[in-house]
PDB file of C-alpha atoms and ligand atoms in Angstrom:
ATOM      1  CA  UNK A   1       0.010   0.054   0.055  1.00 98.00           C
ATOM      2  CA  UNK A   2       1.207   3.562  -0.833  1.00 98.00           C
ATOM      3  CA  UNK A   3       0.829   6.336   1.638  1.00 98.00           C
ATOM      4  CA  UNK A   4       0.381   9.724   0.211  1.00 98.00           C
ATOM      5  CA  UNK A   5      -0.168  12.917   2.274  1.00 98.00           C
ATOM      6  CA  UNK A   6      -0.438  15.793  -0.154  1.00 98.00           C
ATOM      7  CA  UNK A   7      -3.491  16.179  -2.554  1.00 98.00           C
ATOM      8  CA  UNK A   8      -1.062  17.152  -5.462  1.00 97.00           C
ATOM      9  CA  UNK A   9       0.760  13.902  -4.870  1.00 97.00           C
ATOM     10  CA  UNK A  10      -2.329  11.868  -5.087  1.00 97.00           C
ATOM     11  CA  UNK A  11      -3.558  13.523  -8.229  1.00 95.00           C
ATOM     12  CA  UNK A  12      -0.268  13.304  -9.891  1.00 95.00           C
ATOM     13  CA  UNK A  13      -0.060   9.533  -8.915  1.00 95.00           C
ATOM     14  CA  UNK A  14      -3.535   9.055 -10.583  1.00 92.00           C
ATOM     15  CA  UNK A  15      -2.929  11.053 -13.757  1.00 88.00           C
ATOM     16  CA  UNK A  16       0.837  10.009 -14.318  1.00 89.00           C
ATOM     17  CA  UNK A  17      -0.459   6.375 -13.996  1.00 84.00           C
ATOM     18  CA  UNK A  18      -3.317   7.196 -16.642  1.00 85.00           C
ATOM     19  CA  UNK A  19      -5.701   5.303 -14.239  1.00 89.00           C
ATOM     20  CA  UNK A  20      -8.999   5.027 -15.923  1.00 92.00           C
ATOM     21  CA  UNK A  21     -11.787   7.132 -13.848  1.00 93.00           C
ATOM     22  CA  UNK A  22     -14.039   3.992 -13.726  1.00 95.00           C
ATOM     23  CA  UNK A  23     -11.532   1.665 -12.335  1.00 97.00           C
ATOM     24  CA  UNK A  24     -11.044   3.764  -9.209  1.00 98.00           C
ATOM     25  CA  UNK A  25     -13.124   2.979  -6.003  1.00 98.00           C
ATOM     26  CA  UNK A  26     -12.912   5.461  -3.149  1.00 98.00           C
ATOM     27  CA  UNK A  27     -13.594   5.087   0.500  1.00 99.00           C
ATOM     28  CA  UNK A  28     -13.466   8.028   2.744  1.00 99.00           C
ATOM     29  CA  UNK A  29     -13.228   7.755   6.540  1.00 98.00           C
ATOM     30  CA  UNK A  30     -12.011   9.618   9.517  1.00 98.00           C
ATOM     31  CA  UNK A  31      -9.943   6.804  10.729  1.00 98.00           C
ATOM     32  CA  UNK A  32     -10.076   4.622  13.969  1.00 97.00           C
ATOM     33  CA  UNK A  33     -11.113   1.883  11.573  1.00 98.00           C
ATOM     34  CA  UNK A  34     -13.119  -1.064  12.310  1.00 98.00           C
ATOM     35  CA  UNK A  35     -14.868  -4.027  10.575  1.00 98.00           C
ATOM     36  CA  UNK A  36     -17.534  -1.500   9.303  1.00 98.00           C
ATOM     37  CA  UNK A  37     -14.979   0.849   7.293  1.00 98.00           C
ATOM     38  CA  UNK A  38     -13.164  -2.718   6.216  1.00 98.00           C
ATOM     39  CA  UNK A  39     -16.362  -4.017   4.693  1.00 98.00           C
ATOM     40  CA  UNK A  40     -16.340  -0.971   2.415  1.00 98.00           C
ATOM     41  CA  UNK A  41     -12.831  -1.585   1.522  1.00 99.00           C
ATOM     42  CA  UNK A  42     -13.555  -5.160   0.806  1.00 98.00           C
ATOM     43  CA  UNK A  43     -16.546  -4.286  -1.521  1.00 98.00           C
ATOM     44  CA  UNK A  44     -14.454  -1.646  -3.217  1.00 98.00           C
ATOM     45  CA  UNK A  45     -11.527  -4.350  -3.866  1.00 98.00           C
ATOM     46  CA  UNK A  46     -13.956  -6.714  -5.564  1.00 98.00           C
ATOM     47  CA  UNK A  47     -15.180  -3.912  -7.972  1.00 98.00           C
ATOM     48  CA  UNK A  48     -12.117  -1.720  -8.843  1.00 98.00           C
ATOM     49  CA  UNK A  49      -8.467  -1.865  -9.967  1.00 97.00           C
ATOM     50  CA  UNK A  50      -7.273   0.847  -7.723  1.00 98.00           C
ATOM     51  CA  UNK A  51      -8.846   1.210  -4.085  1.00 98.00           C
ATOM     52  CA  UNK A  52      -8.155   4.353  -2.466  1.00 98.00           C
ATOM     53  CA  UNK A  53      -9.060   5.161   1.160  1.00 99.00           C
ATOM     54  CA  UNK A  54      -8.763   8.394   2.828  1.00 98.00           C
ATOM     55  CA  UNK A  55      -8.200   9.261   6.736  1.00 98.00           C
ATOM     56  CA  UNK A  56      -9.195  12.879   7.488  1.00 98.00           C
ATOM     57  CA  UNK A  57     -10.940  13.997  10.578  1.00 98.00           C
ATOM     58  CA  UNK A  58     -12.656  17.040   8.950  1.00 98.00           C
ATOM     59  CA  UNK A  59     -12.934  19.904  11.385  1.00 97.00           C
ATOM     60  CA  UNK A  60     -15.653  21.650   9.323  1.00 97.00           C
ATOM     61  CA  UNK A  61     -18.199  18.952   9.909  1.00 97.00           C
ATOM     62  CA  UNK A  62     -18.076  18.927  13.729  1.00 96.00           C
ATOM     63  CA  UNK A  63     -20.351  21.176  15.580  1.00 91.00           C
ATOM     64  CA  UNK A  64     -19.047  20.062  18.776  1.00 88.00           C
ATOM     65  CA  UNK A  65     -15.358  21.046  19.578  1.00 89.00           C
ATOM     66  CA  UNK A  66     -14.931  18.484  22.207  1.00 88.00           C
ATOM     67  CA  UNK A  67     -16.420  15.839  19.859  1.00 88.00           C
ATOM     68  CA  UNK A  68     -13.599  16.979  17.389  1.00 93.00           C
ATOM     69  CA  UNK A  69     -10.688  16.859  19.873  1.00 91.00           C
ATOM     70  CA  UNK A  70     -11.763  13.565  21.514  1.00 88.00           C
ATOM     71  CA  UNK A  71     -12.283  11.851  17.972  1.00 93.00           C
ATOM     72  CA  UNK A  72     -10.147   8.614  18.539  1.00 94.00           C
ATOM     73  CA  UNK A  73      -6.861   8.119  16.377  1.00 96.00           C
ATOM     74  CA  UNK A  74      -5.223   4.790  15.826  1.00 97.00           C
ATOM     75  CA  UNK A  75      -3.477   5.593  12.676  1.00 98.00           C
ATOM     76  CA  UNK A  76      -0.755   2.706  13.042  1.00 98.00           C
ATOM     77  CA  UNK A  77      -3.246   0.193  13.467  1.00 98.00           C
ATOM     78  CA  UNK A  78      -5.373   1.542  10.713  1.00 98.00           C
ATOM     79  CA  UNK A  79      -2.512   1.543   8.261  1.00 98.00           C
ATOM     80  CA  UNK A  80      -1.967  -2.315   8.995  1.00 98.00           C
ATOM     81  CA  UNK A  81      -5.833  -2.964   8.630  1.00 98.00           C
ATOM     82  CA  UNK A  82      -5.931  -1.141   5.296  1.00 98.00           C
ATOM     83  CA  UNK A  83      -3.132  -3.022   4.015  1.00 98.00           C
ATOM     84  CA  UNK A  84      -4.525  -6.421   4.843  1.00 98.00           C
ATOM     85  CA  UNK A  85      -7.726  -5.406   3.494  1.00 98.00           C
ATOM     86  CA  UNK A  86      -6.044  -4.887   0.018  1.00 98.00           C
ATOM     87  CA  UNK A  87      -6.212  -1.171  -0.169  1.00 98.00           C
ATOM     88  CA  UNK A  88      -3.778   0.279  -2.750  1.00 98.00           C
ATOM     89  CA  UNK A  89      -3.499   3.934  -1.625  1.00 98.00           C
ATOM     90  CA  UNK A  90      -3.868   5.531   1.656  1.00 98.00           C
ATOM     91  CA  UNK A  91      -4.458   9.270   1.411  1.00 98.00           C
ATOM     92  CA  UNK A  92      -3.546  10.971   4.803  1.00 98.00           C
ATOM     93  CA  UNK A  93      -3.706  14.717   4.254  1.00 98.00           C
ATOM     94  CA  UNK A  94      -3.123  17.392   6.840  1.00 98.00           C
ATOM     95  CA  UNK A  95      -5.774  20.090   7.717  1.00 97.00           C
ATOM     96  CA  UNK A  96      -3.419  22.587   6.183  1.00 97.00           C
ATOM     97  CA  UNK A  97      -3.027  20.815   3.144  1.00 97.00           C
ATOM     98  CA  UNK A  98      -6.647  19.991   2.494  1.00 97.00           C
ATOM     99  CA  UNK A  99      -7.569  23.491   3.386  1.00 97.00           C
ATOM    100  CA  UNK A 100      -4.633  25.794   2.078  1.00 96.00           C
ATOM    101  CA  UNK A 101      -6.964  28.976   1.866  1.00 95.00           C
ATOM    102  CA  UNK A 102      -8.608  28.377   5.463  1.00 94.00           C
ATOM    103  CA  UNK A 103     -11.682  26.277   5.738  1.00 94.00           C
ATOM    104  CA  UNK A 104     -14.443  28.751   5.456  1.00 93.00           C
ATOM    105  CA  UNK A 105     -16.703  27.156   2.768  1.00 92.00           C
ATOM    106  CA  UNK A 106     -16.404  28.478  -0.842  1.00 88.00           C
ATOM    107  CA  UNK A 107     -19.814  27.199  -1.653  1.00 94.00           C
ATOM    108  CA  UNK A 108     -23.247  26.449  -0.042  1.00 96.00           C
ATOM    109  CA  UNK A 109     -24.631  23.218  -1.176  1.00 98.00           C
ATOM    110  CA  UNK A 110     -28.459  23.069  -1.746  1.00 97.00           C
ATOM    111  CA  UNK A 111     -29.475  20.052   0.275  1.00 98.00           C
ATOM    112  CA  UNK A 112     -33.265  20.804   0.635  1.00 97.00           C
ATOM    113  CA  UNK A 113     -34.864  19.536   3.782  1.00 97.00           C
ATOM    114  CA  UNK A 114     -31.971  17.059   4.369  1.00 98.00           C
ATOM    115  CA  UNK A 115     -29.776  19.937   5.603  1.00 97.00           C
ATOM    116  CA  UNK A 116     -32.273  20.783   8.543  1.00 97.00           C
ATOM    117  CA  UNK A 117     -33.723  17.506   9.826  1.00 98.00           C
ATOM    118  CA  UNK A 118     -32.609  14.824  11.961  1.00 98.00           C
ATOM    119  CA  UNK A 119     -28.721  14.981  12.058  1.00 98.00           C
ATOM    120  CA  UNK A 120     -29.157  18.450  10.177  1.00 98.00           C
ATOM    121  CA  UNK A 121     -31.118  19.628  13.079  1.00 98.00           C
ATOM    122  CA  UNK A 122     -29.032  18.466  16.019  1.00 98.00           C
ATOM    123  CA  UNK A 123     -25.786  19.214  14.114  1.00 97.00           C
ATOM    124  CA  UNK A 124     -26.254  22.454  12.131  1.00 96.00           C
ATOM    125  CA  UNK A 125     -23.754  22.870   9.491  1.00 96.00           C
ATOM    126  CA  UNK A 126     -22.624  19.172   9.668  1.00 97.00           C
ATOM    127  CA  UNK A 127     -23.714  18.296   6.173  1.00 98.00           C
ATOM    128  CA  UNK A 128     -22.409  21.405   4.535  1.00 98.00           C
ATOM    129  CA  UNK A 129     -19.012  20.369   6.157  1.00 98.00           C
ATOM    130  CA  UNK A 130     -19.231  16.781   4.865  1.00 98.00           C
ATOM    131  CA  UNK A 131     -20.121  18.026   1.517  1.00 98.00           C
ATOM    132  CA  UNK A 132     -17.294  20.427   1.470  1.00 98.00           C
ATOM    133  CA  UNK A 133     -14.749  17.761   2.290  1.00 98.00           C
ATOM    134  CA  UNK A 134     -16.313  14.896   0.098  1.00 98.00           C
ATOM    135  CA  UNK A 135     -16.301  17.257  -2.838  1.00 98.00           C
ATOM    136  CA  UNK A 136     -12.767  18.429  -2.427  1.00 98.00           C
ATOM    137  CA  UNK A 137     -11.836  14.669  -2.185  1.00 98.00           C
ATOM    138  CA  UNK A 138     -13.803  13.809  -5.132  1.00 98.00           C
ATOM    139  CA  UNK A 139     -12.251  16.464  -7.358  1.00 97.00           C
ATOM    140  CA  UNK A 140      -8.835  15.154  -6.215  1.00 97.00           C
ATOM    141  CA  UNK A 141      -9.378  11.578  -6.992  1.00 97.00           C
ATOM    142  CA  UNK A 142     -12.229  11.478  -9.509  1.00 97.00           C
ATOM    143  CA  UNK A 143     -13.333   7.937  -8.626  1.00 98.00           C
ATOM    144  CA  UNK A 144     -15.880   5.880 -10.655  1.00 98.00           C
ATOM    145  CA  UNK A 145     -17.439   4.570  -7.390  1.00 98.00           C
ATOM    146  CA  UNK A 146     -17.635   6.083  -3.915  1.00 99.00           C
ATOM    147  CA  UNK A 147     -18.162   3.522  -1.089  1.00 99.00           C
ATOM    148  CA  UNK A 148     -20.503   4.707   1.878  1.00 99.00           C
ATOM    149  CA  UNK A 149     -21.916   3.021   4.801  1.00 98.00           C
ATOM    150  CA  UNK A 150     -25.661   2.596   5.489  1.00 98.00           C
ATOM    151  CA  UNK A 151     -24.806   3.263   9.114  1.00 98.00           C
ATOM    152  CA  UNK A 152     -24.929   6.971   7.972  1.00 98.00           C
ATOM    153  CA  UNK A 153     -28.272   6.756   6.119  1.00 99.00           C
ATOM    154  CA  UNK A 154     -28.963  10.664   5.907  1.00 98.00           C
ATOM    155  CA  UNK A 155     -25.353  11.182   4.863  1.00 98.00           C
ATOM    156  CA  UNK A 156     -25.805   8.733   2.068  1.00 98.00           C
ATOM    157  CA  UNK A 157     -28.620  10.669   0.681  1.00 98.00           C
ATOM    158  CA  UNK A 158     -26.856  14.039   1.225  1.00 98.00           C
ATOM    159  CA  UNK A 159     -23.758  12.839  -0.720  1.00 98.00           C
ATOM    160  CA  UNK A 160     -25.694  11.448  -3.405  1.00 98.00           C
ATOM    161  CA  UNK A 161     -27.446  14.945  -3.763  1.00 98.00           C
ATOM    162  CA  UNK A 162     -24.273  16.769  -3.617  1.00 98.00           C
ATOM    163  CA  UNK A 163     -22.610  14.684  -6.400  1.00 98.00           C
ATOM    164  CA  UNK A 164     -25.683  15.201  -8.771  1.00 97.00           C
ATOM    165  CA  UNK A 165     -25.539  18.955  -8.034  1.00 97.00           C
ATOM    166  CA  UNK A 166     -21.807  19.244  -8.828  1.00 97.00           C
ATOM    167  CA  UNK A 167     -22.428  16.995 -11.865  1.00 97.00           C
ATOM    168  CA  UNK A 168     -19.699  14.363 -11.193  1.00 97.00           C
ATOM    169  CA  UNK A 169     -19.662  11.138 -12.802  1.00 97.00           C
ATOM    170  CA  UNK A 170     -19.169   9.040  -9.648  1.00 98.00           C
ATOM    171  CA  UNK A 171     -21.533   6.169  -8.606  1.00 98.00           C
ATOM    172  CA  UNK A 172     -22.531   5.920  -4.894  1.00 98.00           C
ATOM    173  CA  UNK A 173     -22.439   2.241  -3.622  1.00 98.00           C
ATOM    174  CA  UNK A 174     -24.053   1.844  -0.233  1.00 98.00           C
ATOM    175  CA  UNK A 175     -22.760  -0.997   1.890  1.00 98.00           C
ATOM    176  CA  UNK A 176     -24.739  -2.719   4.772  1.00 98.00           C
ATOM    177  CA  UNK A 177     -24.199  -1.611   8.382  1.00 98.00           C
ATOM    178  CA  UNK A 178     -21.766  -3.915  10.156  1.00 98.00           C
ATOM    179  CA  UNK A 179     -22.625  -4.832  13.713  1.00 98.00           C
ATOM    180  CA  UNK A 180     -21.179  -6.390  16.926  1.00 98.00           C
ATOM    181  CA  UNK A 181     -22.700  -9.626  17.861  1.00 98.00           C
ATOM    182  CA  UNK A 182     -25.340  -8.048  20.254  1.00 98.00           C
ATOM    183  CA  UNK A 183     -26.490  -5.774  17.491  1.00 98.00           C
ATOM    184  CA  UNK A 184     -24.484  -2.545  18.407  1.00 98.00           C
ATOM    185  CA  UNK A 185     -23.497  -0.824  14.903  1.00 98.00           C
ATOM    186  CA  UNK A 186     -19.822  -0.783  14.710  1.00 98.00           C
ATOM    187  CA  UNK A 187     -18.755   2.931  15.189  1.00 98.00           C
ATOM    188  CA  UNK A 188     -15.160   4.657  16.058  1.00 95.00           C
ATOM    189  CA  UNK A 189     -17.018   6.148  18.880  1.00 93.00           C
ATOM    190  CA  UNK A 190     -17.854   2.905  20.436  1.00 96.00           C
ATOM    191  CA  UNK A 191     -14.227   2.678  22.097  1.00 94.00           C
ATOM    192  CA  UNK A 192     -15.357   5.806  24.098  1.00 93.00           C
ATOM    193  CA  UNK A 193     -18.115   3.648  25.989  1.00 97.00           C
ATOM    194  CA  UNK A 194     -17.328   2.408  29.353  1.00 97.00           C
ATOM    195  CA  UNK A 195     -17.962  -1.336  30.075  1.00 97.00           C
ATOM    196  CA  UNK A 196     -21.336  -0.540  31.521  1.00 97.00           C
ATOM    197  CA  UNK A 197     -22.288   1.852  28.701  1.00 98.00           C
ATOM    198  CA  UNK A 198     -21.034  -0.543  26.109  1.00 98.00           C
ATOM    199  CA  UNK A 199     -23.512  -3.192  27.419  1.00 97.00           C
ATOM    200  CA  UNK A 200     -26.454  -0.857  27.369  1.00 97.00           C
ATOM    201  CA  UNK A 201     -25.637   0.602  23.891  1.00 98.00           C
ATOM    202  CA  UNK A 202     -27.085  -2.531  22.329  1.00 97.00           C
ATOM    203  CA  UNK A 203     -30.366  -1.435  23.300  1.00 97.00           C
ATOM    204  CA  UNK A 204     -30.421   1.045  20.540  1.00 98.00           C
ATOM    205  CA  UNK A 205     -30.442  -1.607  17.868  1.00 98.00           C
ATOM    206  CA  UNK A 206     -32.877  -3.715  20.123  1.00 98.00           C
ATOM    207  CA  UNK A 207     -35.141  -0.735  20.142  1.00 98.00           C
ATOM    208  CA  UNK A 208     -34.954  -0.266  16.295  1.00 98.00           C
ATOM    209  CA  UNK A 209     -35.817  -3.958  15.973  1.00 98.00           C
ATOM    210  CA  UNK A 210     -38.869  -3.415  18.213  1.00 98.00           C
ATOM    211  CA  UNK A 211     -40.121  -0.916  15.822  1.00 97.00           C
ATOM    212  CA  UNK A 212     -39.599  -3.145  12.924  1.00 97.00           C
ATOM    213  CA  UNK A 213     -41.346  -6.018  14.555  1.00 97.00           C
ATOM    214  CA  UNK A 214     -44.286  -3.916  15.467  1.00 96.00           C
ATOM    215  CA  UNK A 215     -44.675  -1.625  12.319  1.00 94.00           C
ATOM    216  CA  UNK A 216     -47.786  -3.576  11.298  1.00 90.00           C
ATOM    217  CA  UNK A 217     -49.482  -3.430  14.644  1.00 88.00           C
ATOM    218  CA  UNK A 218     -48.898  -0.010  16.004  1.00 87.00           C
ATOM    219  CA  UNK A 219     -49.864   3.373  14.937  1.00 93.00           C
ATOM    220  CA  UNK A 220     -46.394   5.033  14.077  1.00 95.00           C
ATOM    221  CA  UNK A 221     -46.546   7.978  16.368  1.00 95.00           C
ATOM    222  CA  UNK A 222     -47.438   5.404  19.386  1.00 96.00           C
ATOM    223  CA  UNK A 223     -44.677   3.304  18.146  1.00 96.00           C
ATOM    224  CA  UNK A 224     -42.014   6.104  18.312  1.00 97.00           C
ATOM    225  CA  UNK A 225     -43.366   7.012  21.607  1.00 97.00           C
ATOM    226  CA  UNK A 226     -42.921   3.563  22.962  1.00 97.00           C
ATOM    227  CA  UNK A 227     -39.450   3.506  21.518  1.00 98.00           C
ATOM    228  CA  UNK A 228     -38.590   6.645  23.039  1.00 98.00           C
ATOM    229  CA  UNK A 229     -39.778   5.506  26.484  1.00 98.00           C
ATOM    230  CA  UNK A 230     -37.802   2.280  26.351  1.00 97.00           C
ATOM    231  CA  UNK A 231     -34.587   4.121  25.571  1.00 98.00           C
ATOM    232  CA  UNK A 232     -35.227   6.988  28.170  1.00 98.00           C
ATOM    233  CA  UNK A 233     -36.048   4.180  30.826  1.00 97.00           C
ATOM    234  CA  UNK A 234     -32.445   2.719  29.921  1.00 96.00           C
ATOM    235  CA  UNK A 235     -30.794   5.908  30.558  1.00 95.00           C
ATOM    236  CA  UNK A 236     -30.493   7.288  27.101  1.00 98.00           C
ATOM    237  CA  UNK A 237     -30.805  10.871  26.140  1.00 98.00           C
ATOM    238  CA  UNK A 238     -32.732  10.741  22.854  1.00 98.00           C
ATOM    239  CA  UNK A 239     -32.309  13.445  20.472  1.00 98.00           C
ATOM    240  CA  UNK A 240     -34.543  12.025  17.684  1.00 98.00           C
ATOM    241  CA  UNK A 241     -36.423   8.647  16.580  1.00 98.00           C
ATOM    242  CA  UNK A 242     -37.941   8.873  13.328  1.00 98.00           C
ATOM    243  CA  UNK A 243     -39.958   6.952  10.939  1.00 98.00           C
ATOM    244  CA  UNK A 244     -39.340   8.175   7.596  1.00 98.00           C
ATOM    245  CA  UNK A 245     -39.557   7.314   3.865  1.00 97.00           C
ATOM    246  CA  UNK A 246     -36.299   5.696   3.078  1.00 98.00           C
ATOM    247  CA  UNK A 247     -35.940   7.441  -0.437  1.00 97.00           C
ATOM    248  CA  UNK A 248     -36.396  11.081   0.934  1.00 97.00           C
ATOM    249  CA  UNK A 249     -36.225  10.829   4.716  1.00 98.00           C
ATOM    250  CA  UNK A 250     -39.615  12.621   4.865  1.00 96.00           C
ATOM    251  CA  UNK A 251     -41.532  11.685   8.081  1.00 95.00           C
ATOM    252  CA  UNK A 252     -44.398   9.218   7.562  1.00 95.00           C
ATOM    253  CA  UNK A 253     -47.599   9.940   9.489  1.00 85.00           C
ATOM    254  CA  UNK A 254     -49.925   7.387   7.506  1.00 84.00           C
ATOM    255  CA  UNK A 255     -48.092   4.850   5.905  1.00 89.00           C
ATOM    256  CA  UNK A 256     -49.454   3.539   2.468  1.00 87.00           C
ATOM    257  CA  UNK A 257     -48.100   0.185   3.253  1.00 87.00           C
ATOM    258  CA  UNK A 258     -45.981   0.056   0.085  1.00 91.00           C
ATOM    259  CA  UNK A 259     -43.165   2.681   0.192  1.00 94.00           C
ATOM    260  CA  UNK A 260     -39.900   1.570   2.117  1.00 97.00           C
ATOM    261  CA  UNK A 261     -39.597   2.991   5.532  1.00 98.00           C
ATOM    262  CA  UNK A 262     -36.586   3.295   7.741  1.00 98.00           C
ATOM    263  CA  UNK A 263     -36.343   3.997  11.454  1.00 98.00           C
ATOM    264  CA  UNK A 264     -33.573   6.281  12.669  1.00 98.00           C
ATOM    265  CA  UNK A 265     -32.270   7.192  16.068  1.00 98.00           C
ATOM    266  CA  UNK A 266     -29.665   9.420  17.614  1.00 98.00           C
ATOM    267  CA  UNK A 267     -29.127   9.167  21.428  1.00 98.00           C
ATOM    268  CA  UNK A 268     -26.513   9.982  23.878  1.00 98.00           C
ATOM    269  CA  UNK A 269     -25.329   7.314  26.537  1.00 97.00           C
ATOM    270  CA  UNK A 270     -23.830   9.960  28.957  1.00 96.00           C
ATOM    271  CA  UNK A 271     -21.215  11.854  26.865  1.00 93.00           C
ATOM    272  CA  UNK A 272     -21.250   9.512  23.616  1.00 93.00           C
ATOM    273  CA  UNK A 273     -23.587  10.288  21.014  1.00 95.00           C
ATOM    274  CA  UNK A 274     -24.764   7.209  18.844  1.00 97.00           C
ATOM    275  CA  UNK A 275     -26.777   7.003  15.576  1.00 98.00           C
ATOM    276  CA  UNK A 276     -28.333   4.039  14.037  1.00 98.00           C
ATOM    277  CA  UNK A 277     -30.896   3.057  11.529  1.00 99.00           C
ATOM    278  CA  UNK A 278     -32.907  -0.073  10.311  1.00 98.00           C
ATOM    279  CA  UNK A 279     -34.883  -0.428   7.130  1.00 98.00           C
ATOM    280  CA  UNK A 280     -38.291  -1.626   8.178  1.00 97.00           C
ATOM    281  CA  UNK A 281     -39.770  -3.361   5.259  1.00 95.00           C
TER     282      UNK A 281
HETATM  283  P1  AMP B 301     -16.419   7.452   9.291  1.00 60.97           P
HETATM  284  O1  AMP B 301     -15.121   7.047   9.616  1.00 60.97           O
HETATM  285  O2  AMP B 301     -17.257   7.386  10.593  1.00 60.97           O
HETATM  286  O3  AMP B 301     -16.748   8.818   8.604  1.00 60.97           O
HETATM  287  O4  AMP B 301     -17.016   6.424   8.290  1.00 60.97           O
HETATM  288  C1  AMP B 301     -16.464   6.168   7.048  1.00 60.97           C
HETATM  289  C2  AMP B 301     -17.409   5.344   6.220  1.00 60.97           C
HETATM  290  O5  AMP B 301     -17.596   4.155   6.926  1.00 60.97           O
HETATM  291  C3  AMP B 301     -18.792   6.065   5.958  1.00 60.97           C
HETATM  292  O6  AMP B 301     -19.291   5.811   4.826  1.00 60.97           O
HETATM  293  C4  AMP B 301     -19.460   5.152   7.102  1.00 60.97           C
HETATM  294  O7  AMP B 301     -21.010   4.998   6.851  1.00 60.97           O
HETATM  295  C5  AMP B 301     -19.012   3.869   7.070  1.00 60.97           C
HETATM  296  N1  AMP B 301     -19.344   3.083   8.406  1.00 60.97           N
HETATM  297  C6  AMP B 301     -19.167   3.559   9.631  1.00 60.97           C
HETATM  298  N2  AMP B 301     -19.554   2.588  10.577  1.00 60.97           N
HETATM  299  C7  AMP B 301     -19.888   1.472   9.790  1.00 60.97           C
HETATM  300  C8  AMP B 301     -20.597   0.088   9.822  1.00 60.97           C
HETATM  301  N3  AMP B 301     -20.766  -0.119  11.244  1.00 60.97           N
HETATM  302  N4  AMP B 301     -20.910  -0.506   8.877  1.00 60.97           N
HETATM  303  C9  AMP B 301     -20.747  -0.173   7.486  1.00 60.97           C
HETATM  304  N5  AMP B 301     -20.255   1.140   7.232  1.00 60.97           N
HETATM  305  C10 AMP B 301     -19.795   1.821   8.158  1.00 60.97           C
END
């Protein structure tokens, strides 16, 4: 695996090697890699000649400075994992090299309601920051395929929308959420959970599963309220529980029984914020 740190080195490598756009698969990450990230690398490995991963903790997508500062970093272990998973290039830029003219946004992306609901409501500006960095990375790499995890369901819709807006010819491949044996979605933030918090954290997935099991039996508003009560009783501080159309994330009040639904949740266990989602039908 080749490690490149400067955007110019990465674009020169790609251009000098005359590597075809449609043979490049790209997996952007913020590091502290786990099997969820590696599943994206494995899928990209099967479908591309060149697999590029990036590790960059992007300051402009954090709304909480403490969250940014406490974001875990395990770079040496990450390098070994990527190499083993068959990644060809690791792009590891610095903040200064990624944002040589400062990180103030040069453009506002029109994300419609996706910018202000769910994650957008509780992390204002988050998705503009995500689009800013993913746009820069896509310009540097110009991959034919971009690999994202369903774990960040809303982010997948946002990035798809951004790509169609900037008119890039990159397909988005959404990979299923990888979970621990008790159902907890793998996340870099899980390492911040104490032993007791870690045990509790599985209830997030159990609650989503409860919604899925009862989707035909209960009124959706009641079901959300019941799910909220379960989590609150277990000591979670719930930010949102939503049952939405999977295509658009519009809230569903009266389900037509046909459109695909997804339940999404964000909740804190003490200081650690976790998100998860489950497609319901
Ligand atoms: P992050 O490092 O958290 O920015 O995540 C990088 C990519 O890995 C994103 O596309 C995430 O959606 C994806 N990802 C994170 N956790 C998981 C997981 N448990 N399963 C599948 N993909 C994941």
